[in-house]
């Protein structure tokens, strides 16, 4: 690890050599990325408003944009500010992730810290910290302890992002309760988040204004790819971005609460989450960026390898979404039986799958979404009479399959808080180390929203408590990922977007461009438990009116393209029987040594290559929207002098996501780094490739 002071280029000199325009104010400060391509300027204007601007390749991508807050007592951090101190330094380290898209992450940036003070009472003091990387930048507000101020009650944060043009945006509405929306593509000036057409109606959804959630991804008319998000969201409210169509501007708008006047209350000292701007010439550059995870604190849990285990898992799950079985015991179609679980364990053992998720195992599912009955309905410890929890756990262990527990809280959060110790204690007694949590419905306590500060703190407390019980969390209906998996590596995966489950529900399937949208938006923030692997694309006989808008091979590609350290193998075992394509799912790992995006355009297509953790096998996944694609790709990421046995799973020539989704070919050949890989993707299709080294 190195930490060294790097003198910054004097502003006047930089301006003279035409590197970047600078604010005219005397107090303007500037910092550039290590490669010099991204430049951040910050100053206070004539009214004392703090503003920043961002340039990429010498051209502005963020025009001068104001920074500040309003507070519940009517005061604000807005104007009449002065810069009282300026510090710059550089930092570089390489750290190791216990699991991830890559083992080693480079974290190299130049930092500018400007301390500002209100010239008038109350004279608040705070630091603006800007970290500028080659792949973007992050900035945050840091409030030190100061006399007479115990806490700030934030009515809103007023951070602006003013764009140099009217960029194309891929966005979902700024919903305070739900991220499970389809992405829309419009110019910034045309965003209408209040237009609910095409939006699903989840059990809980609150869209109070014309705002978007993050990550929101953009393409400027200069061909610059941008994505706005936040990193290290702790003890603060989630940030949505309010749309100002006339000024081509987005402005932070924090998620609120009906129980408090403030949107966030923070005791000093505190820092806000980092506001992040990923910047890249290519769409794939956004995917390969490590900005979000870099702007998080290092691992606080130490060695978690004894309980946080990347794995594929099967489940008593899809059959409920298909309505073949039920979560509830009453009605005679209960899915979670000991017998059903054991059958799946046997299936997993035979197919290189190490986990089994069982939903509907515990009492309470008869009326779990009933608004009147939700509180106290689940105790997370009592199994239905036809499910012998201890026996399933024991049998799984004997066969090398770990039972993944399921805690659906139906958003009765206070109930879960009361019962978490008992629930985790039971898992400890049974030697179980992974739980899928879920929070469907409006939050109890009434008045809180899924993405507000109270819930952010709840989600955080679950990771902390779970770590004490050596438990990993796969959260559904979560707070969005902001990279805290680096700090809490038991945050193994989460949902936080519209997943496979929507394909089973009618109406509401995910269109062919959904995955190419997800990869460049939600997935930039961290792993997603999308739950891939459906082979029965038309869902017959269970949901004859509904289907996946995908080819079978595209489902294979998702194991590579949609990164998650735990990947479900979703379909009913009978649909894998006799399918040569199932071999890809048997073989594909979910923990990686390195990852590279080979090509792509936002919302259209992407191809990603990943090398297995601790080994030399490579896997490639490629997906398209509704258009067919022909790619010729260099394999020059492979090492010199090695040959690989390649198995290519491809859409058949006449495959099509609707008309012929299950037609595919499997071809075998030997390749080296000098070979060219040809991929032909059907409309709405994909490709999946396994490369095994020949010794
Ligand atoms: C929603 C989750 O996303 C889904 O996976 C789960 O099966 C249901 N809630 C029931 O808990
Ligand atoms: Ca969900």
XYZ file of C-alpha atoms and ligand atoms in Angstrom:
707
model
C 0.000 0.000 0.000
C 1.330 3.442 -0.811
C 0.167 6.814 0.278
C 2.010 9.744 -1.136
C 1.522 13.439 -1.502
C 1.279 14.546 -5.087
C 1.582 18.264 -5.706
C -1.284 19.506 -7.795
C -0.854 21.426 -10.988
C -1.196 25.121 -10.195
C -4.515 26.324 -11.574
C -3.044 29.154 -13.579
C -0.540 26.818 -15.250
C -3.232 24.294 -16.084
C -5.429 26.976 -17.611
C -2.521 28.407 -19.558
C -1.650 25.112 -21.198
C -5.303 24.719 -22.070
C -5.859 21.635 -19.946
C -9.218 22.696 -18.615
C -11.329 25.748 -18.073
C -11.388 26.904 -14.489
C -13.802 28.950 -12.485
C -12.791 32.568 -12.326
C -13.096 32.857 -8.547
C -9.950 33.357 -6.578
C -10.679 30.366 -4.382
C -11.119 27.854 -7.229
C -9.467 24.526 -6.601
C -8.907 21.659 -8.937
C -7.908 18.014 -8.965
C -7.391 15.608 -11.871
C -7.609 11.837 -12.178
C -4.296 9.922 -12.123
C -4.348 9.725 -15.958
C -5.348 13.397 -16.205
C -8.480 12.752 -18.291
C -11.032 13.701 -15.630
C -10.783 17.103 -14.000
C -12.813 18.352 -11.082
C -13.039 22.044 -10.281
C -14.697 23.502 -7.214
C -15.138 27.045 -5.955
C -17.571 29.457 -4.357
C -19.284 31.938 -6.658
C -19.951 35.636 -6.014
C -22.879 34.774 -3.721
C -20.752 32.268 -1.824
C -22.486 29.217 -3.286
C -20.246 26.152 -3.426
C -20.182 24.625 -6.887
C -18.268 21.971 -8.762
C -17.803 21.066 -12.397
C -16.394 17.992 -14.115
C -14.466 17.768 -17.371
C -13.613 14.650 -19.342
C -10.998 14.799 -22.112
C -11.041 18.588 -21.614
C -14.794 18.952 -22.232
C -17.385 19.641 -19.572
C -19.659 16.741 -18.639
C -21.049 18.332 -15.479
C -21.527 22.104 -15.717
C -21.122 24.238 -12.587
C -23.520 22.648 -10.117
C -24.411 23.823 -6.635
C -23.872 21.911 -3.403
C -25.768 22.267 -0.156
C -28.518 21.331 2.276
C -31.736 22.588 3.755
C -32.590 21.845 7.371
C -35.869 21.364 9.216
C -35.495 24.618 11.202
C -35.579 26.597 7.953
C -31.842 27.190 7.815
C -29.680 25.993 4.961
C -26.195 25.502 3.669
C -26.641 27.392 0.441
C -24.769 30.666 -0.056
C -22.382 32.919 1.915
C -19.801 30.163 2.154
C -16.057 30.590 2.164
C -13.311 28.081 1.569
C -11.024 28.082 4.595
C -8.734 25.172 3.859
C -7.573 23.039 0.978
C -5.708 19.749 1.144
C -4.730 17.415 -1.681
C -3.260 13.984 -1.659
C -2.951 10.850 -3.746
C -3.646 7.312 -2.743
C -2.986 3.947 -4.297
C -3.537 0.427 -3.063
C -4.536 -2.979 -4.337
C -6.797 -5.007 -2.100
C -8.273 -8.469 -2.244
C -11.959 -9.300 -2.213
C -13.011 -12.494 -0.413
C -15.381 -13.076 -3.352
C -16.285 -11.004 -6.355
C -16.030 -10.321 -10.075
C -12.291 -10.112 -9.479
C -9.911 -11.051 -6.714
C -7.759 -7.931 -6.798
C -9.082 -4.401 -6.973
C -6.964 -1.381 -7.728
C -7.884 1.711 -5.772
C -5.945 4.697 -7.080
C -7.163 8.271 -6.847
C -6.291 11.899 -6.261
C -8.230 13.619 -3.526
C -9.140 17.230 -2.936
C -10.526 18.190 0.449
C -11.960 21.661 0.735
C -13.121 22.902 4.097
C -15.888 25.501 3.935
C -17.499 27.692 6.538
C -20.705 29.681 6.606
C -19.731 33.335 6.851
C -22.848 34.031 8.923
C -24.423 32.284 11.912
C -24.516 29.454 12.717
C -21.122 29.305 10.985
C -21.275 25.620 10.162
C -18.025 24.039 9.088
C -17.809 21.119 6.672
C -15.434 19.508 4.239
C -16.140 18.644 0.621
C -14.057 15.606 -0.245
C -13.585 14.805 -3.944
C -11.865 11.574 -4.993
C -11.042 11.486 -8.671
C -10.231 8.157 -10.308
C -9.563 7.210 -13.917
C -13.077 5.714 -14.091
C -15.006 8.544 -12.460
C -15.261 10.409 -9.207
C -17.007 10.495 -5.890
C -17.620 13.364 -3.528
C -19.184 13.702 -0.130
C -19.889 16.160 2.654
C -18.026 15.582 5.910
C -19.191 17.321 9.077
C -16.670 17.380 11.913
C -17.643 17.829 15.547
C -18.245 21.505 16.232
C -19.410 23.593 19.101
C -23.084 23.862 19.773
C -24.194 21.467 17.027
C -25.172 18.024 18.181
C -27.022 16.847 15.105
C -28.237 18.072 11.734
C -31.860 17.469 10.846
C -31.752 17.401 7.091
C -34.877 18.491 5.244
C -33.059 17.739 2.009
C -29.664 17.514 0.427
C -29.391 19.840 -2.545
C -26.622 18.403 -4.656
C -26.956 19.288 -8.298
C -25.826 17.467 -11.425
C -26.160 19.883 -14.313
C -25.404 18.351 -17.697
C -23.673 19.940 -20.626
C -26.343 18.609 -22.998
C -29.611 16.696 -22.833
C -28.212 13.178 -22.354
C -30.011 9.965 -23.185
C -30.924 8.337 -19.870
C -31.737 4.786 -18.782
C -33.818 5.183 -15.657
C -36.409 3.840 -13.256
C -38.640 6.146 -11.202
C -37.399 7.469 -7.875
C -39.622 5.111 -5.908
C -39.246 5.345 -2.131
C -40.358 1.737 -1.726
C -39.557 -0.301 -4.794
C -36.802 -0.754 -7.384
C -38.659 -3.456 -9.308
C -39.488 -1.362 -12.357
C -38.654 -1.707 -16.007
C -36.016 0.685 -17.245
C -37.096 3.402 -19.620
C -34.875 5.144 -22.139
C -35.523 8.842 -22.762
C -33.619 12.090 -22.926
C -33.227 13.741 -19.526
C -35.672 16.478 -20.543
C -38.274 13.817 -21.383
C -38.158 11.841 -18.145
C -41.651 11.504 -16.722
C -41.383 9.309 -13.667
C -44.971 10.000 -12.688
C -46.278 8.331 -15.828
C -47.108 4.887 -14.486
C -47.702 3.351 -17.886
C -45.709 0.181 -18.209
C -44.928 0.169 -14.501
C -45.873 -2.820 -12.426
C -48.012 -2.401 -9.345
C -45.932 -3.844 -6.546
C -47.390 -4.264 -3.084
C -45.536 -1.189 -1.982
C -44.672 1.757 -4.203
C -44.337 5.472 -3.530
C -43.294 7.814 -6.318
C -43.762 11.294 -4.872
C -42.289 13.429 -7.642
C -40.609 13.391 -11.031
C -37.365 11.816 -9.910
C -35.238 8.800 -10.799
C -33.475 6.198 -8.719
C -29.811 5.421 -8.995
C -27.812 4.065 -10.713
C -29.075 6.153 -13.612
C -26.979 5.719 -16.737
C -26.502 8.266 -19.503
C -24.978 8.776 -22.894
C -24.054 12.304 -23.952
C -24.053 13.577 -27.514
C -20.221 13.453 -27.333
C -20.434 9.690 -26.772
C -19.487 9.882 -23.099
C -21.048 7.219 -20.872
C -21.999 8.358 -17.390
C -23.676 6.688 -14.460
C -24.785 8.463 -11.297
C -25.140 6.560 -8.040
C -23.985 6.636 -4.440
C -21.424 4.649 -2.470
C -21.336 3.667 1.187
C -24.944 4.450 2.058
C -24.850 4.155 5.853
C -26.999 5.931 8.468
C -28.505 8.204 5.831
C -31.442 8.150 3.440
C -31.296 6.723 -0.047
C -30.852 9.388 -2.717
C -33.228 9.815 -5.615
C -32.591 12.487 -8.253
C -35.261 15.058 -9.003
C -35.556 15.947 -12.681
C -35.289 19.510 -13.865
C -36.067 19.055 -17.569
C -35.591 22.693 -18.621
C -32.099 22.975 -17.186
C -31.003 19.412 -18.034
C -30.335 18.937 -14.378
C -30.806 16.297 -11.711
C -30.832 17.264 -8.055
C -30.591 15.035 -5.001
C -33.876 14.386 -3.270
C -33.591 12.145 -0.251
C -36.155 9.525 0.657
C -38.261 10.792 3.541
C -40.418 9.483 6.346
C -43.935 10.329 7.497
C -42.796 9.942 11.101
C -40.217 12.702 11.132
C -39.867 16.172 9.741
C -36.383 15.372 8.554
C -35.343 13.086 5.739
C -32.150 12.261 7.580
C -30.946 13.075 11.066
C -27.226 12.769 11.598
C -25.262 13.325 14.766
C -21.909 15.009 14.304
C -19.342 13.951 13.295
C -20.704 12.306 10.158
C -20.139 11.985 6.437
C -22.785 11.612 3.769
C -22.538 8.730 1.309
C -20.318 9.405 -1.698
C -22.139 10.866 -4.685
C -20.635 9.001 -7.603
C -20.217 9.728 -11.288
C -18.804 6.882 -13.356
C -17.350 8.188 -16.618
C -16.225 6.136 -19.597
C -15.682 6.357 -23.341
C -17.286 2.939 -23.700
C -20.386 1.343 -22.242
C -18.286 -1.623 -21.111
C -16.010 0.715 -19.177
C -18.893 1.369 -16.797
C -19.182 -2.363 -16.096
C -15.456 -2.834 -15.497
C -15.297 0.178 -13.177
C -14.605 -0.455 -9.475
C -15.531 3.068 -8.376
C -18.471 2.110 -6.164
C -16.710 -0.593 -4.199
C -13.552 1.527 -3.933
C -15.505 4.280 -2.200
C -16.350 1.982 0.692
C -14.454 1.173 3.848
C -12.283 -1.958 3.899
C -13.552 -5.301 5.188
C -14.627 -5.010 8.818
C -15.516 -8.668 9.284
C -12.122 -10.228 8.662
C -11.974 -13.771 7.335
C -15.494 -14.879 6.391
C -14.488 -17.845 4.264
C -15.872 -20.343 6.795
C -19.426 -19.109 6.263
C -19.727 -16.822 3.231
C -19.577 -19.276 0.376
C -20.252 -18.458 -3.280
C -22.460 -21.217 -4.690
C -25.216 -22.202 -7.038
C -28.466 -23.163 -5.394
C -31.740 -24.823 -6.259
C -34.968 -24.010 -4.526
C -38.466 -24.797 -3.534
C -39.337 -21.503 -5.105
C -40.112 -21.334 -8.836
C -42.894 -23.887 -8.405
C -44.691 -21.448 -6.121
C -44.287 -18.597 -8.554
C -45.666 -20.923 -11.238
C -48.602 -21.722 -8.955
C -47.855 -25.428 -9.018
C -47.433 -25.366 -5.243
C -48.029 -22.862 -2.506
C -46.027 -21.260 0.276
C -49.024 -21.812 2.576
C -49.713 -25.174 4.176
C -53.470 -24.849 3.956
C -54.986 -25.869 0.647
C -53.144 -29.148 0.189
C -50.500 -27.927 -2.289
C -47.738 -27.059 0.151
C -44.344 -26.929 -1.629
C -41.950 -27.039 1.318
C -42.191 -30.654 2.353
C -39.359 -32.770 3.695
C -39.763 -35.107 0.744
C -39.614 -32.345 -1.867
C -36.546 -30.846 -0.158
C -34.721 -34.173 -0.110
C -35.446 -34.758 -3.798
C -33.921 -31.403 -4.610
C -30.899 -32.118 -2.438
C -30.343 -35.319 -4.426
C -30.681 -33.360 -7.659
C -28.222 -30.719 -6.435
C -25.656 -33.300 -5.361
C -25.643 -34.853 -8.809
C -25.251 -31.543 -10.588
C -22.499 -29.582 -8.841
C -24.967 -27.349 -6.979
C -24.188 -26.618 -3.343
C -27.251 -24.902 -1.930
C -30.982 -25.398 -1.473
C -33.377 -22.534 -0.707
C -36.687 -23.524 0.840
C -39.460 -20.935 0.916
C -42.750 -21.503 2.684
C -41.139 -23.710 5.330
C -42.438 -21.737 8.291
C -45.892 -20.947 9.612
C -47.604 -17.694 8.690
C -48.039 -17.828 4.918
C -51.817 -18.230 4.968
C -52.420 -14.481 5.062
C -48.943 -12.994 4.960
C -49.793 -10.012 2.756
C -52.969 -9.090 4.657
C -52.338 -5.521 5.834
C -54.265 -6.168 9.049
C -52.495 -9.419 9.917
C -48.882 -8.843 8.953
C -47.513 -7.790 12.312
C -46.301 -10.787 14.284
C -47.376 -13.260 11.627
C -43.994 -14.932 11.108
C -41.838 -16.158 13.968
C -39.067 -17.508 11.673
C -38.631 -20.575 13.867
C -41.801 -22.713 13.634
C -41.933 -25.112 10.691
C -45.117 -26.389 9.086
C -45.974 -29.963 10.160
C -44.909 -31.577 6.872
C -41.442 -30.020 6.949
C -38.775 -31.431 9.239
C -36.275 -28.601 9.267
C -33.584 -30.367 11.289
C -33.809 -33.452 9.095
C -33.548 -31.441 5.868
C -30.522 -29.589 7.253
C -28.924 -32.895 8.319
C -29.642 -34.619 5.005
C -28.254 -31.665 3.101
C -25.065 -31.719 5.126
C -24.662 -35.447 4.513
C -24.954 -34.805 0.766
C -22.824 -31.663 0.691
C -25.735 -29.277 0.120
C -26.262 -26.306 2.407
C -29.799 -25.376 3.339
C -30.485 -21.686 2.730
C -33.069 -20.343 5.139
C -35.811 -17.931 4.186
C -37.103 -15.079 6.329
C -39.935 -13.223 4.631
C -40.905 -10.430 7.016
C -43.826 -9.124 4.920
C -42.240 -5.760 5.786
C -43.294 -6.064 9.455
C -39.822 -4.912 10.347
C -40.387 -4.389 14.051
C -41.503 -8.009 14.352
C -38.315 -9.132 12.641
C -36.145 -6.946 14.842
C -37.715 -8.596 17.911
C -37.251 -12.094 16.541
C -33.967 -11.907 14.709
C -31.925 -13.357 17.551
C -34.218 -16.352 17.822
C -34.200 -16.820 14.050
C -30.418 -16.557 13.721
C -29.963 -18.639 16.897
C -31.912 -21.477 15.300
C -29.666 -21.259 12.253
C -26.594 -21.397 14.463
C -27.957 -24.493 16.210
C -28.494 -26.161 12.850
C -25.114 -24.981 11.517
C -26.746 -22.986 8.681
C -25.010 -19.925 7.294
C -27.060 -18.267 4.601
C -30.506 -16.681 4.682
C -32.623 -15.035 2.041
C -34.562 -12.198 3.635
C -37.525 -10.460 2.034
C -39.638 -7.439 2.859
C -42.756 -7.409 0.707
C -45.330 -4.690 1.445
C -45.534 -1.315 3.138
C -43.136 -0.922 6.017
C -44.253 -1.375 9.595
C -43.659 0.967 11.467
C -46.224 2.822 9.387
C -44.736 5.970 7.935
C -41.345 4.553 7.036
C -40.339 3.818 3.448
C -38.109 1.007 2.229
C -35.334 3.387 1.195
C -35.353 5.907 4.026
C -32.791 6.336 6.794
C -34.678 4.179 9.294
C -34.675 1.248 6.886
C -31.090 1.862 5.772
C -30.145 1.440 9.418
C -32.307 -1.653 9.721
C -30.691 -3.331 6.691
C -27.319 -2.461 8.145
C -28.196 -3.899 11.553
C -29.141 -7.179 9.870
C -25.656 -7.497 8.344
C -24.042 -6.692 11.656
C -26.138 -9.090 13.685
C -25.885 -11.821 11.050
C -22.085 -11.513 11.108
C -22.136 -12.314 14.826
C -23.999 -15.527 14.020
C -21.726 -16.172 11.022
C -24.583 -15.779 8.572
C -24.578 -14.361 5.030
C -27.560 -12.333 3.820
C -29.236 -12.423 0.425
C -31.742 -9.584 0.784
C -34.830 -9.235 -1.364
C -36.720 -5.951 -1.339
C -33.416 -4.546 -0.070
C -31.843 -1.151 -0.008
C -29.900 -0.645 -3.243
C -26.317 -1.892 -3.218
C -23.766 0.868 -2.684
C -20.643 -1.242 -2.322
C -20.868 -2.042 1.374
C -20.179 -5.673 0.456
C -16.555 -4.579 0.665
C -17.017 -3.577 4.313
C -19.492 -6.336 5.187
C -18.678 -9.273 2.924
C -21.551 -11.264 4.435
C -23.802 -9.048 2.251
C -23.551 -11.800 -0.315
C -26.221 -10.744 -2.775
C -29.519 -8.972 -3.082
C -32.415 -8.340 -5.385
C -33.190 -4.625 -5.671
C -34.430 -4.730 -9.270
C -36.999 -6.536 -11.302
C -35.940 -10.177 -11.323
C -36.933 -13.402 -12.989
C -40.015 -13.751 -10.784
C -41.846 -11.191 -12.940
C -41.732 -13.635 -15.830
C -43.893 -16.055 -13.875
C -46.492 -13.453 -13.022
C -49.087 -12.462 -15.520
C -49.052 -9.856 -16.874
C -45.612 -8.399 -16.575
C -42.805 -10.344 -18.201
C -39.397 -8.792 -18.631
C -38.892 -7.670 -22.249
C -35.823 -8.779 -24.273
C -33.946 -5.559 -23.473
C -34.426 -5.918 -19.715
C -31.134 -7.719 -19.083
C -29.081 -5.418 -21.359
C -30.635 -2.564 -19.372
C -29.908 -4.124 -15.978
C -26.257 -4.805 -16.774
C -25.543 -1.108 -17.387
C -27.658 0.261 -14.531
C -28.512 -1.731 -11.405
C -25.664 -4.215 -11.851
C -23.104 -1.374 -11.788
C -23.977 -1.078 -8.112
C -23.269 -4.679 -7.125
C -24.387 -8.314 -7.353
C -27.993 -9.176 -8.088
C -29.933 -12.310 -7.182
C -31.829 -12.283 -10.483
C -32.355 -16.068 -10.347
C -31.508 -17.305 -13.867
C -31.789 -20.705 -15.513
C -35.360 -21.191 -16.731
C -35.419 -23.770 -19.560
C -39.199 -24.085 -19.796
C -39.344 -20.747 -21.557
C -43.054 -20.881 -22.381
C -43.955 -21.843 -18.801
C -46.426 -24.449 -19.997
C -48.525 -26.014 -18.533
C -48.349 -23.772 -15.471
C -48.663 -20.284 -16.923
C -49.883 -20.811 -20.490
C -50.569 -17.110 -20.989
C -47.149 -15.991 -19.886
C -43.562 -16.697 -20.920
C -39.957 -15.562 -20.748
C -39.052 -13.152 -23.523
C -35.722 -14.915 -23.928
C -34.061 -17.829 -25.599
C -32.870 -20.772 -23.540
C -29.243 -19.957 -24.316
C -29.712 -16.411 -23.067
C -30.701 -17.934 -19.723
C -27.294 -19.678 -19.686
C -25.522 -16.419 -20.466
C -27.078 -14.778 -17.409
C -24.808 -16.805 -15.115
C -21.883 -14.817 -16.502
C -23.490 -11.542 -17.456
C -25.507 -10.875 -14.270
C -22.889 -11.227 -11.588
C -23.858 -12.737 -8.249
C -21.773 -14.921 -5.932
C -24.863 -17.010 -5.314
C -26.720 -17.984 -8.448
C -29.975 -19.822 -8.461
C -30.693 -22.751 -10.766
C -34.313 -21.891 -10.999
C -36.270 -24.361 -13.050
C -37.984 -27.572 -12.011
C -35.485 -30.462 -12.399
C -37.602 -32.179 -15.057
C -36.942 -29.304 -17.473
C -33.193 -29.882 -17.280
C -33.446 -33.592 -17.978
C -31.905 -34.584 -21.317
C -30.825 -31.002 -22.104
C -27.157 -30.839 -23.189
C -27.245 -27.120 -22.336
C -27.593 -27.987 -18.655
C -23.908 -28.929 -18.682
C -23.063 -25.215 -18.836
C -24.968 -24.601 -15.599
C -23.223 -27.564 -13.957
C -19.839 -26.167 -14.972
C -20.191 -22.419 -14.481
C -18.749 -21.104 -11.201
C -19.957 -17.975 -9.419
C -16.751 -16.605 -7.998
C -14.168 -15.011 -10.240
C -10.490 -14.233 -10.469
C -10.924 -11.544 -13.135
C -13.628 -10.154 -15.424
C -13.526 -8.228 -18.698
C -16.302 -6.704 -20.737
C -15.584 -7.540 -24.368
C -18.215 -5.414 -26.081
C -21.549 -3.731 -25.532
C -23.922 -0.818 -25.851
C -26.209 0.337 -23.058
C -29.576 -1.386 -23.258
C -28.647 -3.302 -26.415
C -26.095 -6.018 -25.825
C -23.088 -7.038 -23.775
C -20.443 -9.752 -23.767
C -18.441 -10.475 -20.621
C -15.558 -12.914 -20.039
C -14.670 -14.122 -16.554
C -11.963 -16.435 -15.204
C -12.918 -18.760 -12.385
C -11.549 -17.997 -8.916
C -8.472 -20.063 -8.197
C -8.396 -21.687 -11.641
C -7.719 -21.202 -15.337
C -11.117 -21.923 -16.864
C -12.878 -19.029 -18.573
C -16.574 -18.458 -19.177
C -18.152 -16.002 -21.588
C -21.731 -14.775 -21.616
C -23.361 -12.601 -24.237
C -26.916 -11.238 -24.375
C -28.884 -9.134 -26.817
C -32.112 -7.151 -26.800
C -34.684 -7.992 -29.491
C -32.089 -7.608 -32.264
C -29.953 -10.462 -33.666
C -26.191 -9.931 -33.316
C -23.080 -11.205 -35.009
C -19.820 -10.786 -33.101
C -16.250 -11.702 -33.935
C -14.300 -11.446 -30.734
C -10.613 -11.692 -30.004
C -9.675 -14.101 -27.258
C -6.520 -12.126 -26.496
C -7.353 -12.006 -22.795
C -6.212 -15.668 -22.652
C -2.588 -16.256 -21.627
C 0.166 -16.958 -24.165
C 1.007 -20.520 -25.004
C -2.144 -22.167 -23.663
C -4.834 -24.066 -25.507
C -8.411 -24.418 -24.382
C -11.167 -26.886 -25.055
C -14.068 -24.633 -25.981
C -17.739 -25.558 -25.688
C -20.033 -23.019 -27.317
C -23.743 -22.947 -26.554
C -25.424 -20.886 -29.243
C -28.917 -19.967 -30.380
C -29.829 -22.089 -33.422
C -29.986 -20.255 -36.733
C -33.771 -20.043 -36.585
C -33.999 -19.347 -32.854
C -36.065 -16.397 -31.705
C -37.118 -15.259 -28.220
C -40.802 -15.701 -29.078
C -41.125 -17.950 -32.105
C -38.432 -20.516 -31.351
C -36.733 -19.875 -27.992
C -35.436 -23.348 -27.176
C -33.492 -24.183 -30.348
C -29.758 -24.254 -29.735
C -26.511 -25.848 -30.825
C -23.512 -27.069 -28.852
C -20.183 -27.050 -30.668
C -16.734 -28.052 -29.494
C -13.326 -26.844 -30.689
C -9.829 -26.015 -29.477
C -8.796 -22.355 -29.243
C -5.881 -20.149 -28.180
C -5.494 -16.438 -27.587
C -4.997 -15.998 -31.335
C -8.384 -17.483 -32.185
C -11.412 -15.420 -33.109
C -14.657 -16.344 -31.399
C -17.742 -15.982 -33.577
C -21.027 -15.520 -31.784
C -24.434 -15.317 -33.434
C -27.195 -14.262 -31.099
C -30.838 -14.695 -32.060
C -33.324 -11.862 -31.594
C -33.713 -11.690 -27.800
C -31.025 -14.328 -27.521
C -27.593 -14.972 -26.120
C -24.494 -17.129 -26.163
C -22.579 -18.990 -23.478
C -19.050 -20.310 -23.812
C -16.910 -22.459 -21.531
C -13.137 -22.614 -22.026
C -11.294 -25.330 -20.183
C -7.483 -25.256 -20.251
C -5.699 -28.212 -21.798
C -2.738 -29.134 -19.601
C -40.452 -11.572 -3.179
C -39.128 -12.179 -3.475
O -38.433 -11.428 -4.428
C -39.361 -13.589 -3.941
O -38.148 -14.176 -4.329
C -40.029 -14.375 -2.849
O -40.325 -15.667 -3.315
C -41.338 -13.698 -2.422
N -41.102 -12.321 -2.141
C -41.919 -14.352 -1.187
O -41.080 -14.121 -0.081
Ca -38.947 -9.090 -5.174
